[in-house]
Amino acid sequence: MKPRVLLTHPLLPEAMDYLASQVDLELATEEMILPRKELLARIADKQGLLCFLTDTIDREVMDRAPNLKIISNCAVGVNNIDLKYAWSRGLLVTNTPDVLTEATADLTLGLILATTRRLVEADRFCREGRFRGWKIDLFLGLELSGKTLGLIGFGRIGRAVARRARAFNLRIIYHDPKRLEASLEKELGVEFRSLDDLLREADIISIHASLTPESHHLISAERLKLMKNTAVLVNVARGPIVDEKALVEALKTGQLWGAGLDVYENEPAIEPELLSLDNVVLLPHIGSATRETRRKMCFMAVENLLRGLRGERPANLVEPADKA
Ligand code: DGY
């Protein structure tokens, strides 16, 4: 008998077809959000769960599924899963690292450029038929060359952003709970700073950290005040790392020059005032959204799931950070 698997939302068709050929597959919904009631009802008789960052997989969900063996998350971030509880229940949890690094780093640079050079505002201006000719002060933005980029989180994506940033002649400083060896810092051309020093010094601040209890509201109202009023904040990691209400205040009062956001504190809800501000570029969490990357993510999530169901060790197991 094939193992029973719940897929919370569709994968790309080729990956979903392959998965359906391997397991007894139930697709929970075609919608973007799966009502919790549905999730709780459908998980009960499953051995495998393939889910996404929009699904909260907590104790209650896991307890509903006595035969569950593996939770395969089709994302690199696993903040939607209670890892500790999964681990205590002997459940395997997997994610999709590496394959989305380059796409997410590309989008980060896109957001940096869109924000500093006011690309979205300028596009709107053209579409509204307001372009009447070249003008010396039309859409003046900020120049990147010679400025300082501060990376918060210096893992795979942070480093891929740093590689790209060098081509824009940006100086790079970083903050990460784990400081690199001095020789590696030298090789990568980056300098370590405390978080507060980074915020004081950087012209562009880009977040590439995981969401954990420690990083929740890491960028608080107080920390926003440390930034230069010519600074730009970019977040492609997880929304709750930034206090979104405080960010709105900082953008409204000119305490911060601009922001580029791909993620939100209460996703998919966006703080309503952000929608009316011109100095912020808003994207619908598309950091990894290239055809190539999303395909790789789908197949990686499927492969992790199938391995776990066969009793093999999946390639991308995630363990809780403070596992003994
Ligand atoms: C992830 O994988 O965690 C991204 O946020 C979505 O690709």
Short mmCIF file of C-alpha atoms and ligand atoms in Angstrom, two decimals:
data_model
loop_
_atom_site.label_atom_id
_atom_site.label_comp_id
_atom_site.label_asym_id
_atom_site.label_seq_id
_atom_site.Cartn_x
_atom_site.Cartn_y
_atom_site.Cartn_z
CA MET A 1 0.00 0.00 0.00
CA LYS A 2 1.29 3.45 -0.87
CA PRO A 3 1.87 5.85 2.05
CA ARG A 4 -0.80 8.48 2.58
CA VAL A 5 0.44 12.03 2.10
CA LEU A 6 -1.20 15.39 2.63
CA LEU A 7 -0.04 18.15 0.30
CA THR A 8 -1.35 21.41 1.72
CA HIS A 9 -1.21 23.46 -1.52
CA PRO A 10 -0.29 22.64 -5.11
CA LEU A 11 3.32 22.12 -6.16
CA LEU A 12 4.40 22.92 -9.70
CA PRO A 13 2.53 20.41 -11.90
CA GLU A 14 5.51 18.22 -12.88
CA ALA A 15 6.52 17.73 -9.23
CA MET A 16 2.94 17.14 -8.15
CA ASP A 17 2.45 14.52 -10.86
CA TYR A 18 5.60 12.74 -9.80
CA LEU A 19 4.54 12.81 -6.16
CA ALA A 20 1.10 11.49 -7.06
CA SER A 21 2.73 8.55 -8.86
CA GLN A 22 4.64 7.60 -5.72
CA VAL A 23 2.16 8.04 -2.87
CA ASP A 24 -1.52 8.09 -2.08
CA LEU A 25 -1.85 11.86 -2.41
CA GLU A 26 -4.46 14.21 -1.01
CA LEU A 27 -4.28 17.86 -2.04
CA ALA A 28 -5.84 19.93 0.73
CA THR A 29 -6.63 23.10 -1.20
CA GLU A 30 -5.89 25.03 -4.37
CA GLU A 31 -6.13 28.26 -2.34
CA MET A 32 -3.29 30.28 -0.85
CA ILE A 33 -4.42 29.73 2.72
CA LEU A 34 -5.57 26.41 4.12
CA PRO A 35 -8.13 26.88 6.90
CA ARG A 36 -6.80 25.34 10.08
CA LYS A 37 -9.94 23.26 10.56
CA GLU A 38 -9.25 21.62 7.21
CA LEU A 39 -5.63 20.97 8.02
CA LEU A 40 -6.54 19.36 11.33
CA ALA A 41 -9.18 17.17 9.72
CA ARG A 42 -7.12 16.02 6.76
CA ILE A 43 -3.84 15.26 8.52
CA ALA A 44 -5.29 12.59 10.81
CA ASP A 45 -4.64 9.48 8.69
CA LYS A 46 -1.45 10.61 6.94
CA GLN A 47 2.12 9.33 7.14
CA GLY A 48 3.60 12.25 5.27
CA LEU A 49 2.98 15.99 5.13
CA LEU A 50 4.31 18.27 2.43
CA CYS A 51 3.62 21.83 3.48
CA PHE A 52 4.59 25.46 2.88
CA LEU A 53 5.59 28.46 4.95
CA THR A 54 1.94 29.56 5.11
CA ASP A 55 0.98 26.46 7.13
CA THR A 56 1.43 26.51 10.88
CA ILE A 57 2.49 23.03 11.90
CA ASP A 58 2.36 22.99 15.67
CA ARG A 59 1.78 20.49 18.43
CA GLU A 60 -1.96 20.30 17.80
CA VAL A 61 -1.46 19.40 14.14
CA MET A 62 1.18 16.79 14.91
CA ASP A 63 -0.93 15.26 17.68
CA ARG A 64 -3.77 14.76 15.23
CA ALA A 65 -1.59 12.47 13.13
CA PRO A 66 -0.43 9.47 15.14
CA ASN A 67 1.13 7.81 12.07
CA LEU A 68 2.96 10.87 10.78
CA LYS A 69 6.65 10.23 9.99
CA ILE A 70 7.83 13.27 8.11
CA ILE A 71 7.05 16.94 7.60
CA SER A 72 8.63 18.21 4.41
CA ASN A 73 8.53 22.00 4.20
CA CYS A 74 8.79 23.47 0.72
CA ALA A 75 10.84 26.44 1.97
CA VAL A 76 14.20 27.00 3.57
CA GLY A 77 12.70 28.82 6.59
CA VAL A 78 11.03 26.49 9.09
CA ASN A 79 9.65 29.03 11.56
CA ASN A 80 6.16 27.72 10.72
CA ILE A 81 6.98 24.37 12.32
CA ASP A 82 7.38 23.54 16.02
CA LEU A 83 10.72 21.84 15.49
CA LYS A 84 11.31 20.98 19.11
CA TYR A 85 8.00 19.22 19.43
CA ALA A 86 8.48 17.40 16.14
CA TRP A 87 11.87 16.25 17.32
CA SER A 88 10.46 15.10 20.67
CA ARG A 89 7.88 13.03 18.77
CA GLY A 90 10.54 11.47 16.55
CA LEU A 91 9.18 13.23 13.46
CA LEU A 92 11.54 14.13 10.66
CA VAL A 93 11.44 17.74 9.45
CA THR A 94 13.09 18.81 6.20
CA ASN A 95 13.50 22.05 4.25
CA THR A 96 14.81 23.22 0.86
CA PRO A 97 18.15 25.00 1.42
CA ASP A 98 20.73 26.13 -1.15
CA VAL A 99 18.53 25.95 -4.25
CA LEU A 100 16.96 29.34 -3.53
CA THR A 101 20.09 31.21 -2.46
CA GLU A 102 20.91 32.82 -5.80
CA ALA A 103 17.31 33.74 -6.68
CA THR A 104 16.79 35.35 -3.27
CA ALA A 105 20.07 37.23 -3.51
CA ASP A 106 19.07 38.49 -6.99
CA LEU A 107 15.78 39.76 -5.64
CA THR A 108 17.55 41.49 -2.76
CA LEU A 109 19.64 43.49 -5.20
CA GLY A 110 16.48 44.16 -7.17
CA LEU A 111 14.80 45.57 -4.08
CA ILE A 112 17.86 47.61 -3.16
CA LEU A 113 17.88 49.17 -6.62
CA ALA A 114 14.11 49.59 -6.79
CA THR A 115 14.13 51.41 -3.46
CA THR A 116 17.22 53.56 -3.83
CA ARG A 117 16.40 54.52 -7.44
CA ARG A 118 12.63 54.82 -6.87
CA LEU A 119 11.86 52.49 -9.77
CA VAL A 120 8.28 51.67 -8.84
CA GLU A 121 7.31 55.32 -8.28
CA ALA A 122 8.91 56.22 -11.60
CA ASP A 123 7.07 53.41 -13.42
CA ARG A 124 3.76 54.62 -11.97
CA PHE A 125 4.59 58.15 -13.09
CA CYS A 126 5.06 56.99 -16.68
CA ARG A 127 1.90 54.89 -16.71
CA GLU A 128 -0.09 57.85 -15.41
CA GLY A 129 1.03 59.83 -18.47
CA ARG A 130 2.98 62.32 -16.36
CA PHE A 131 6.35 62.06 -18.15
CA ARG A 132 6.64 65.36 -20.00
CA GLY A 133 10.40 65.37 -20.58
CA TRP A 134 13.82 65.05 -18.97
CA LYS A 135 14.24 67.17 -15.87
CA ILE A 136 17.28 67.72 -13.67
CA ASP A 137 15.58 66.68 -10.44
CA LEU A 138 13.20 64.02 -11.69
CA PHE A 139 13.14 61.05 -9.27
CA LEU A 140 16.41 61.73 -7.57
CA GLY A 141 17.53 58.63 -5.74
CA LEU A 142 20.53 57.41 -3.82
CA GLU A 143 23.76 56.26 -5.46
CA LEU A 144 25.10 52.85 -4.42
CA SER A 145 28.73 53.21 -5.37
CA GLY A 146 30.88 53.93 -2.33
CA LYS A 147 28.07 53.35 0.16
CA THR A 148 28.02 50.80 2.97
CA LEU A 149 25.78 47.75 2.88
CA GLY A 150 25.01 46.20 6.28
CA LEU A 151 23.95 42.56 6.14
CA ILE A 152 22.09 41.20 9.14
CA GLY A 153 22.58 37.45 8.94
CA PHE A 154 25.56 36.18 7.01
CA GLY A 155 24.64 32.67 5.96
CA ARG A 156 24.22 31.40 2.43
CA ILE A 157 21.92 34.19 1.22
CA GLY A 158 23.77 36.99 3.01
CA ARG A 159 27.01 35.89 1.39
CA ALA A 160 25.41 35.63 -2.06
CA VAL A 161 24.15 39.20 -1.62
CA ALA A 162 27.66 40.30 -0.61
CA ARG A 163 29.12 38.78 -3.79
CA ARG A 164 26.68 40.76 -5.91
CA ALA A 165 27.08 43.94 -3.87
CA ARG A 166 30.80 44.10 -4.57
CA ALA A 167 30.00 44.60 -8.26
CA PHE A 168 28.11 47.75 -7.25
CA ASN A 169 31.19 49.01 -5.40
CA LEU A 170 29.45 48.74 -2.04
CA ARG A 171 31.50 48.36 1.14
CA ILE A 172 30.13 45.44 3.13
CA ILE A 173 29.72 45.05 6.88
CA TYR A 174 27.81 42.22 8.50
CA HIS A 175 26.34 41.05 11.77
CA ASP A 176 25.67 37.43 12.59
CA PRO A 177 25.50 35.55 15.90
CA LYS A 178 28.45 33.52 14.58
CA ARG A 179 31.38 35.71 13.59
CA LEU A 180 33.55 34.37 10.76
CA GLU A 181 37.24 33.61 11.11
CA ALA A 182 39.31 36.72 10.38
CA SER A 183 40.89 35.01 7.36
CA LEU A 184 37.45 34.28 5.85
CA GLU A 185 36.29 37.85 6.50
CA LYS A 186 39.34 39.03 4.62
CA GLU A 187 38.76 36.62 1.76
CA LEU A 188 35.11 37.70 1.44
CA GLY A 189 35.97 41.38 1.87
CA VAL A 190 33.56 41.93 4.77
CA GLU A 191 33.88 43.43 8.24
CA PHE A 192 32.00 42.34 11.35
CA ARG A 193 30.00 44.84 13.43
CA SER A 194 27.78 44.61 16.49
CA LEU A 195 24.15 44.94 15.43
CA ASP A 196 23.82 48.46 16.78
CA ASP A 197 27.06 49.63 15.17
CA LEU A 198 25.95 48.14 11.87
CA LEU A 199 22.67 50.03 12.05
CA ARG A 200 24.49 53.29 12.81
CA GLU A 201 27.02 52.88 10.02
CA ALA A 202 25.22 51.27 7.07
CA ASP A 203 23.51 53.17 4.26
CA ILE A 204 21.58 50.11 3.16
CA ILE A 205 20.58 47.45 5.66
CA SER A 206 19.45 44.10 4.37
CA ILE A 207 18.06 41.31 6.54
CA HIS A 208 19.00 37.68 5.89
CA ALA A 209 18.43 36.09 9.29
CA SER A 210 16.09 33.27 10.30
CA LEU A 211 13.04 34.06 12.37
CA THR A 212 13.56 32.71 15.88
CA PRO A 213 12.35 33.95 19.29
CA GLU A 214 15.64 35.89 19.49
CA SER A 215 15.23 37.62 16.13
CA HIS A 216 11.54 38.54 16.60
CA HIS A 217 11.38 42.39 16.41
CA LEU A 218 15.16 42.53 16.24
CA ILE A 219 14.57 45.73 14.29
CA SER A 220 12.55 47.51 16.95
CA ALA A 221 11.49 51.15 17.23
CA GLU A 222 14.66 51.86 19.24
CA ARG A 223 16.89 50.20 16.68
CA LEU A 224 15.22 52.02 13.80
CA LYS A 225 16.25 55.24 15.54
CA LEU A 226 19.90 54.20 15.32
CA MET A 227 19.77 54.21 11.52
CA LYS A 228 20.73 57.21 9.40
CA ASN A 229 17.82 59.19 8.03
CA THR A 230 19.26 58.56 4.58
CA ALA A 231 19.26 54.79 5.15
CA VAL A 232 17.24 52.14 3.37
CA LEU A 233 16.01 48.93 4.98
CA VAL A 234 15.44 45.79 2.93
CA ASN A 235 13.79 42.64 4.26
CA VAL A 236 13.55 39.44 2.22
CA ALA A 237 13.81 37.12 5.24
CA ARG A 238 10.79 37.05 7.55
CA GLY A 239 8.42 39.90 8.39
CA PRO A 240 8.30 39.58 12.17
CA ILE A 241 12.03 40.37 12.40
CA VAL A 242 10.96 43.99 11.90
CA ASP A 243 8.43 45.80 14.08
CA GLU A 244 6.20 46.79 11.14
CA LYS A 245 4.28 49.54 12.98
CA ALA A 246 7.54 51.14 14.08
CA LEU A 247 8.82 50.90 10.51
CA VAL A 248 5.74 52.74 9.23
CA GLU A 249 6.42 55.53 11.74
CA ALA A 250 10.08 55.74 10.70
CA LEU A 251 9.14 55.94 7.02
CA LYS A 252 6.40 58.50 7.61
CA THR A 253 8.50 60.82 9.71
CA GLY A 254 11.54 60.65 7.43
CA GLN A 255 13.59 58.99 10.13
CA LEU A 256 14.34 56.41 7.44
CA TRP A 257 14.72 57.20 3.73
CA GLY A 258 13.03 54.11 2.35
CA ALA A 259 12.33 50.42 2.61
CA GLY A 260 12.06 47.44 0.29
CA LEU A 261 9.95 44.61 1.65
CA ASP A 262 9.24 41.14 0.36
CA VAL A 263 7.88 39.85 3.69
CA TYR A 264 5.46 41.18 6.32
CA GLU A 265 4.82 40.82 9.99
CA ASN A 266 1.31 39.37 9.60
CA GLU A 267 1.57 37.94 6.14
CA PRO A 268 -0.40 38.08 3.89
CA ALA A 269 -1.78 41.19 5.65
CA ILE A 270 0.28 44.30 5.08
CA GLU A 271 0.22 47.18 7.55
CA PRO A 272 -2.34 49.44 5.75
CA GLU A 273 -0.25 52.61 6.06
CA LEU A 274 2.61 50.97 4.17
CA LEU A 275 0.34 50.79 1.14
CA SER A 276 0.04 54.56 0.96
CA LEU A 277 3.73 55.39 1.34
CA ASP A 278 5.80 56.20 -1.74
CA ASN A 279 9.14 55.51 -0.09
CA VAL A 280 8.53 51.81 0.27
CA VAL A 281 8.57 49.07 -2.38
CA LEU A 282 6.28 46.15 -1.58
CA LEU A 283 6.55 42.65 -3.03
CA PRO A 284 4.38 39.59 -2.30
CA HIS A 285 7.08 37.25 -0.85
CA ILE A 286 8.66 36.32 -4.19
CA GLY A 287 12.31 36.05 -3.13
CA SER A 288 12.69 32.53 -4.51
CA ALA A 289 10.16 32.90 -7.30
CA THR A 290 12.08 32.00 -10.43
CA ARG A 291 10.90 29.07 -12.53
CA GLU A 292 14.23 27.32 -12.03
CA THR A 293 14.34 27.75 -8.28
CA ARG A 294 10.73 26.94 -7.53
CA ARG A 295 11.05 23.76 -9.61
CA LYS A 296 14.12 22.72 -7.65
CA MET A 297 12.38 23.51 -4.37
CA CYS A 298 9.39 21.36 -5.33
CA PHE A 299 11.46 18.34 -6.33
CA MET A 300 13.69 18.71 -3.30
CA ALA A 301 10.68 18.77 -0.98
CA VAL A 302 9.24 15.70 -2.74
CA GLU A 303 12.54 13.82 -2.55
CA ASN A 304 12.94 14.63 1.15
CA LEU A 305 9.41 13.40 1.79
CA LEU A 306 9.82 10.15 -0.15
CA ARG A 307 13.09 9.34 1.57
CA GLY A 308 11.59 9.88 4.98
CA LEU A 309 8.62 7.69 4.10
CA ARG A 310 10.97 4.92 2.96
CA GLY A 311 12.72 5.08 6.32
CA GLU A 312 15.87 6.64 4.81
CA ARG A 313 17.60 9.74 6.07
CA PRO A 314 16.46 12.72 3.96
CA ALA A 315 19.21 14.99 2.67
CA ASN A 316 17.82 18.16 4.24
CA LEU A 317 16.92 17.28 7.81
CA VAL A 318 16.39 20.25 10.13
CA GLU A 319 16.95 19.88 13.83
CA PRO A 320 16.04 22.35 16.57
CA ALA A 321 18.96 24.67 17.29
CA ASP A 322 19.05 23.82 20.98
CA LYS A 323 18.73 20.08 20.58
CA ALA A 324 20.87 18.44 23.29
C1 DGY B 1 11.77 30.31 2.13
O1 DGY B 1 12.04 29.31 1.44
O2 DGY B 1 11.89 30.31 3.35
C2 DGY B 1 11.33 31.54 1.41
O3 DGY B 1 10.84 32.50 2.25
C3 DGY B 1 10.32 31.21 0.34
O4 DGY B 1 11.00 30.64 -0.70
#
